[in-house]
mmCIF file of C-alpha atoms and ligand atoms in Angstrom:
data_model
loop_
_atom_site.group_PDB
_atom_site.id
_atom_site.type_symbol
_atom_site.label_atom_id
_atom_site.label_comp_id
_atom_site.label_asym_id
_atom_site.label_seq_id
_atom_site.Cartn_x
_atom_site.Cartn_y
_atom_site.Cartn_z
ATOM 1 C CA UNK A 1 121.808 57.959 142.633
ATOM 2 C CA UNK A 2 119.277 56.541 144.605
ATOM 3 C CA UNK A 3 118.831 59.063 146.711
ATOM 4 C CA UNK A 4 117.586 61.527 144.364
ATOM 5 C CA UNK A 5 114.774 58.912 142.932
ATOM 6 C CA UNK A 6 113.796 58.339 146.639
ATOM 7 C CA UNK A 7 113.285 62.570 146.682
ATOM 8 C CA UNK A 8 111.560 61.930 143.645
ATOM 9 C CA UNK A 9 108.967 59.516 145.086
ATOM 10 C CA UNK A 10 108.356 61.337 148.052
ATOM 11 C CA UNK A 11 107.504 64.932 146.170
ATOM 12 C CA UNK A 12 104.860 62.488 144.002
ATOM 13 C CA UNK A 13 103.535 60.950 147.237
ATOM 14 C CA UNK A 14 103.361 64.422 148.965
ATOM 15 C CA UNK A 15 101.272 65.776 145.849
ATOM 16 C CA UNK A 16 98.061 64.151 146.539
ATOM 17 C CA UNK A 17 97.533 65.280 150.491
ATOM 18 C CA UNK A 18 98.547 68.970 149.211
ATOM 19 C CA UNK A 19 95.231 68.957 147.055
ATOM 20 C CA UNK A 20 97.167 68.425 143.544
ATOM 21 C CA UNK A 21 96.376 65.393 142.683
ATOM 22 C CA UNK A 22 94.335 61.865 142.318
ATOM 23 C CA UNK A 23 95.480 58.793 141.241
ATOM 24 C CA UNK A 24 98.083 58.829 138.951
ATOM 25 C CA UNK A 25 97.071 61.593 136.532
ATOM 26 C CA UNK A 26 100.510 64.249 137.373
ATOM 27 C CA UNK A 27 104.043 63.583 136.747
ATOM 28 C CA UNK A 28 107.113 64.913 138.532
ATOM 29 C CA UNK A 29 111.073 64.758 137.626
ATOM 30 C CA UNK A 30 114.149 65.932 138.726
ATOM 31 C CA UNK A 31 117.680 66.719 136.927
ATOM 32 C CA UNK A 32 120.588 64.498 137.212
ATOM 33 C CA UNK A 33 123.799 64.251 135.649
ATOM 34 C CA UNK A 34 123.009 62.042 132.410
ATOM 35 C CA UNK A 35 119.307 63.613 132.160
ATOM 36 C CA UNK A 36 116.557 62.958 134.491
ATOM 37 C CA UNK A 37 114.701 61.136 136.444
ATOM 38 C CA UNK A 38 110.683 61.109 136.056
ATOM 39 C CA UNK A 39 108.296 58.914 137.550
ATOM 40 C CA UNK A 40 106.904 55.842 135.305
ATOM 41 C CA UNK A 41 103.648 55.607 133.235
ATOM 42 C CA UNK A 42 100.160 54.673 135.246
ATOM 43 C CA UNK A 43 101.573 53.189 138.467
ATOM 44 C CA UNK A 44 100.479 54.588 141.656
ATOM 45 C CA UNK A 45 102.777 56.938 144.123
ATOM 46 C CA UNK A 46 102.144 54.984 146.867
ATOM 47 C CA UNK A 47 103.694 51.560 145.494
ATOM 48 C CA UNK A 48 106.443 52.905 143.952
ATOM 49 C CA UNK A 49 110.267 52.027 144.496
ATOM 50 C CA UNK A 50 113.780 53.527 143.799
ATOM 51 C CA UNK A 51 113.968 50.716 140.592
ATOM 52 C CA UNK A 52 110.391 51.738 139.475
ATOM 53 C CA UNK A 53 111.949 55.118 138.610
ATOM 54 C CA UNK A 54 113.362 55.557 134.972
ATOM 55 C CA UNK A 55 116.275 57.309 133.990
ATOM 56 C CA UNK A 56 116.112 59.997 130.593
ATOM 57 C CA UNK A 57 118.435 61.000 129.040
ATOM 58 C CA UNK A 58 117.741 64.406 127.041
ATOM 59 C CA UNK A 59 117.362 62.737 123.688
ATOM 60 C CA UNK A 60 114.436 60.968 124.638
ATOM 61 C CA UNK A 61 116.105 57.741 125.152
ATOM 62 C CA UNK A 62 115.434 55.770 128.528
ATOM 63 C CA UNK A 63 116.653 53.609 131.190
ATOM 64 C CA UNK A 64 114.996 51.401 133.449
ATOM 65 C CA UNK A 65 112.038 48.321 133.944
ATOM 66 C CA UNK A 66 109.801 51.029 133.555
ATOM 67 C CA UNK A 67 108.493 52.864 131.105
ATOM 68 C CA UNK A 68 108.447 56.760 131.735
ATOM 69 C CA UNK A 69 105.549 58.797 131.850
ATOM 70 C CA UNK A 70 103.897 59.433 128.800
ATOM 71 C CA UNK A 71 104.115 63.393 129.088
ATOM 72 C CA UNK A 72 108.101 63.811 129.791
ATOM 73 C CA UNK A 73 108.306 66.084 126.338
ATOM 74 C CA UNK A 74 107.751 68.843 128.932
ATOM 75 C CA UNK A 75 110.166 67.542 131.431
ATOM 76 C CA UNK A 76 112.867 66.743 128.734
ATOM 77 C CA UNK A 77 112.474 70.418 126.840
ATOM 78 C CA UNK A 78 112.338 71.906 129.960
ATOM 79 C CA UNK A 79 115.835 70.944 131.004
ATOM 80 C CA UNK A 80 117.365 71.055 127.606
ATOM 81 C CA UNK A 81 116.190 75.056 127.218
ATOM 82 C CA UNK A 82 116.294 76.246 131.128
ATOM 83 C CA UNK A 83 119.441 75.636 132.860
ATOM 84 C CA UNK A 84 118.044 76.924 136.102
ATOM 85 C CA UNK A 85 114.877 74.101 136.448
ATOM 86 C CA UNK A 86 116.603 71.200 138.416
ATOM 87 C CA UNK A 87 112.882 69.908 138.469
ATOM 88 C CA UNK A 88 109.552 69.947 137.002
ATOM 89 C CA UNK A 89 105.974 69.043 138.181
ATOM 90 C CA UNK A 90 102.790 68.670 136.398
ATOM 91 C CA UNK A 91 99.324 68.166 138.086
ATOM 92 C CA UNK A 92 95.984 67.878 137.179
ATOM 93 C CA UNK A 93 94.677 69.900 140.060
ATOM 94 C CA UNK A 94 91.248 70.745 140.232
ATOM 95 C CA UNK A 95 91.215 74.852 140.450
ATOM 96 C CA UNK A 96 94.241 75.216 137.710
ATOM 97 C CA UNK A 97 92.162 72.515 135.543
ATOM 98 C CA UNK A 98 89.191 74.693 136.337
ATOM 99 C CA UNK A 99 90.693 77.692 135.003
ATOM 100 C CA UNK A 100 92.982 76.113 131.929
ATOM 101 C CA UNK A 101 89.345 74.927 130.693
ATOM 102 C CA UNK A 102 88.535 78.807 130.319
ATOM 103 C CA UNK A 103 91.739 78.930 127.802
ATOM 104 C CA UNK A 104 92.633 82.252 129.501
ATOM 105 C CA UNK A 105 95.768 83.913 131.267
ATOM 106 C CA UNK A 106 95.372 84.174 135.171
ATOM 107 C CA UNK A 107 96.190 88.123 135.511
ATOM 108 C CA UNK A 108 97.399 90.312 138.166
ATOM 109 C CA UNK A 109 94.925 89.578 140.978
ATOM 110 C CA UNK A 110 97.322 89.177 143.059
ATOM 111 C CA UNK A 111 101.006 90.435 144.034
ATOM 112 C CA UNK A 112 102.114 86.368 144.624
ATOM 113 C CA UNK A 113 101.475 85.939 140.560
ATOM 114 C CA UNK A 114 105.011 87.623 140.132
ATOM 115 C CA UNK A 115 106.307 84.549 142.244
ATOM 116 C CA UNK A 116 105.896 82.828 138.687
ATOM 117 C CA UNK A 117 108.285 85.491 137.128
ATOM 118 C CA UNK A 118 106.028 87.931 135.562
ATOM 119 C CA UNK A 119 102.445 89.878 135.904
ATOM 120 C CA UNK A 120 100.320 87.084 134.513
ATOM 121 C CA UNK A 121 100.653 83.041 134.542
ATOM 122 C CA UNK A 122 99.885 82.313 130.807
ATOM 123 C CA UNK A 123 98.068 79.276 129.652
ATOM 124 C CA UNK A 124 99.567 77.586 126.948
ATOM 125 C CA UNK A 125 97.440 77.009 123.626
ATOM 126 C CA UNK A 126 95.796 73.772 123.736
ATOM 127 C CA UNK A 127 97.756 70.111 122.305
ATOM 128 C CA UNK A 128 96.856 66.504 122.630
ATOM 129 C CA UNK A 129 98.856 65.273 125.536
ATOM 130 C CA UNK A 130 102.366 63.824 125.946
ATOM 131 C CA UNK A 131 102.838 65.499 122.409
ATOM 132 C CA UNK A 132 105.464 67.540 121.169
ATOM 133 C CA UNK A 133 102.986 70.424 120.025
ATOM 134 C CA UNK A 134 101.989 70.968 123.932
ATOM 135 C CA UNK A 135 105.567 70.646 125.040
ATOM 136 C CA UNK A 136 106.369 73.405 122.445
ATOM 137 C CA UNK A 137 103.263 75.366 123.027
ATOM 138 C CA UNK A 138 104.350 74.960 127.042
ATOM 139 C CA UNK A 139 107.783 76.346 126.834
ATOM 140 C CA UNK A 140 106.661 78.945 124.764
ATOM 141 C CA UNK A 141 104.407 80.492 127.252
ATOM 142 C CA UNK A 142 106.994 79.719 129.645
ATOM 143 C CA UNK A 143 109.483 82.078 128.707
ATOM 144 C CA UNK A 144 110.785 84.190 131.353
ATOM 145 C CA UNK A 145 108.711 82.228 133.708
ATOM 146 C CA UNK A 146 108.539 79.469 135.832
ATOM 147 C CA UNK A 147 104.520 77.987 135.914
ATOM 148 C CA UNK A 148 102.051 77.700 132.940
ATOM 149 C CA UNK A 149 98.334 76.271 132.881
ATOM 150 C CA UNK A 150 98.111 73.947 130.029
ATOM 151 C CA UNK A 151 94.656 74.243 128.215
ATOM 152 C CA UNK A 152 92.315 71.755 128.903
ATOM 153 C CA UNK A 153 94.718 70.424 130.836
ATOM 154 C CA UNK A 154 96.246 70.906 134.230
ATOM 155 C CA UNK A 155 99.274 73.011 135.278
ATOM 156 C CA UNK A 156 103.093 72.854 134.840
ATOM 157 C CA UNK A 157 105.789 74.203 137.533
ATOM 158 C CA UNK A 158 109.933 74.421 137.483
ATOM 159 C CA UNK A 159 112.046 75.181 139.833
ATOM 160 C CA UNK A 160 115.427 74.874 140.712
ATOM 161 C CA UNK A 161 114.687 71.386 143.242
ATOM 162 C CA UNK A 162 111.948 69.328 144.297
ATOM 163 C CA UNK A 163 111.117 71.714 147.533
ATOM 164 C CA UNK A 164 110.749 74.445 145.738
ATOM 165 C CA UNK A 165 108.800 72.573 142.386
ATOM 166 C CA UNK A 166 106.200 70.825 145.069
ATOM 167 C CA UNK A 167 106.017 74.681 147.063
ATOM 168 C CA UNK A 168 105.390 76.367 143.858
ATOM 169 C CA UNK A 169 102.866 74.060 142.603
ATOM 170 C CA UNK A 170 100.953 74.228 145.879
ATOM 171 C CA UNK A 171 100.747 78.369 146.049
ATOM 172 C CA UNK A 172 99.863 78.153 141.946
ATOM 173 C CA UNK A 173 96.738 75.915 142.443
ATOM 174 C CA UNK A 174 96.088 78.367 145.828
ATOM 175 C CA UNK A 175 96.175 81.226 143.177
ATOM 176 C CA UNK A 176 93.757 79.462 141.244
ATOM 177 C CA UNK A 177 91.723 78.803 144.178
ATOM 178 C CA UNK A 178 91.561 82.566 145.384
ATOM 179 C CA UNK A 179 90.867 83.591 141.574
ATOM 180 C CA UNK A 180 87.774 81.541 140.937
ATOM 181 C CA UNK A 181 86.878 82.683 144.687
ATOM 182 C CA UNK A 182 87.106 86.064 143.587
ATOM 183 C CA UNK A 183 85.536 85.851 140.145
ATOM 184 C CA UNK A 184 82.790 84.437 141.869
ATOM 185 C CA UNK A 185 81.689 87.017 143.799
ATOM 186 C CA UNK A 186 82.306 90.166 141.349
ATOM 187 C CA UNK A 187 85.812 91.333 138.903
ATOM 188 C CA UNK A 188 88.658 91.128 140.968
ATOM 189 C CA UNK A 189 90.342 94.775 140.748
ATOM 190 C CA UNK A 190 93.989 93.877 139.122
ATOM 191 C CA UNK A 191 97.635 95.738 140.285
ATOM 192 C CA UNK A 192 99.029 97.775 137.857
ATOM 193 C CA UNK A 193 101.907 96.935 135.530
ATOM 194 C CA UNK A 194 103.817 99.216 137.684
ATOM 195 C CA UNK A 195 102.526 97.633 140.822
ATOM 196 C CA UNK A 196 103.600 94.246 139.703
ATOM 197 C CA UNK A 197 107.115 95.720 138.459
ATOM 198 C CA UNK A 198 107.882 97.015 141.759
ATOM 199 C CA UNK A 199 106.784 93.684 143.288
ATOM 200 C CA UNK A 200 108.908 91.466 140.519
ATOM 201 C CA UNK A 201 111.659 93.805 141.393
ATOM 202 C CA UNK A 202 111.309 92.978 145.409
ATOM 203 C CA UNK A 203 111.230 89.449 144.958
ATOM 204 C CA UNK A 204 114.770 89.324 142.860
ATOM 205 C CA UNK A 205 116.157 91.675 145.404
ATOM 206 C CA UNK A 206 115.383 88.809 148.058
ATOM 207 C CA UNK A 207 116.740 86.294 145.737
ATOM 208 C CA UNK A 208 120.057 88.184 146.138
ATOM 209 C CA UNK A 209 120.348 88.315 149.965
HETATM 210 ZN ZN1 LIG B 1 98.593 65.719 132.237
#
């Protein structure tokens, strides 16, 4: 299964040039057979090898010379409760941090919010990290959807590969971006609930062609 760790390396190395991250703050993963694969605690992206990668398994237990990162609660519950996520991403990007430090939803500013399932991207109550209270407070706000800012925190993405978990992480911290743009200059005027409806409903009709 090497070639799914070396997918997994390049998504992490790809996350810093897209704006998401510095150093070795995020954490990405990706669904195998056994469990998944996430990659290790405090070593950086650009060093990394196929063996460097661990292997979970969803009871928490791992395999590997390295150990995995310290917040893979979110990764593991993700794929025990979500069939669909074949990988998760978390980042400590600076507009999503930005925002997660206000402790508030990001509403319906825009029509691409509904890209995260719904008419608002919540942000998950606040939890010391790589704890089982913020994985739980994480999945709850992540019902139905697939992107939560964590508070005080950073952001969290699933989707059903690595493409799409890197490309929805990228337009989430754009959203972020445009927001605080926005809020900056007066109140953003919001779509409708029935606005957003008919765009939630145009997205899944895509999703069907
Ligand atoms: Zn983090």
């Amino acid at each position: 299964m090497s070639e799914l760790r070396d997918q997994l390396i390049t998504t992490a190395r790809a996350m810093q040039p897209a704006g998401l991250n510095r150093g070795t703050a995020g954490n990405v993963s990706v669904r195998c057979n056994t469990g998944f694969y996430i990659t290790p605690t405090g070593m950086p992206y650009d060093t990394l090898v196929a063996d460097d990668i661990p292997l979970m398994a969803l009871d928490g237990s791992h395999q590997g010379r390295r150990k995995p990162s310290s917040e893979w609660r979110f990764h593991r519950d993700l794929y025990a409760a979500r069939p669909e996520f074949g990988a998760v991403l978390h980042a400590h990007s600076p507009f999503a941090v930005s925002l997660a430090c206000l402790r508030r939803d990001i509403p319906p500013f825009h029509y691409m919010i509904a890209r995260f399932g719904g008419d608002t991207i919540r942000c998950a109550d606040y939890a010391i990290f790589g704890s089982q209270e913020l994985s739980t407070a994480a999945l709850q706000v992540m019902a139905g959807r697939r992107a939560c800012l964590l508070a005080n925190h950073g952001l969290l993405v699933a989707g059903r590969d690595l493409v799409e978990a890197l490309a929805l992480a990228i337009e989430f911290e754009d959203l972020c971006e445009q927001y605080w743009r926005a809020c900056a200059i007066d109140r953003p005027v919001l779509l409708s609930a029935d606005d957003m409806a008919a765009v939630i409903k145009k997205f899944s009709d895509y999703g069907q062609q």
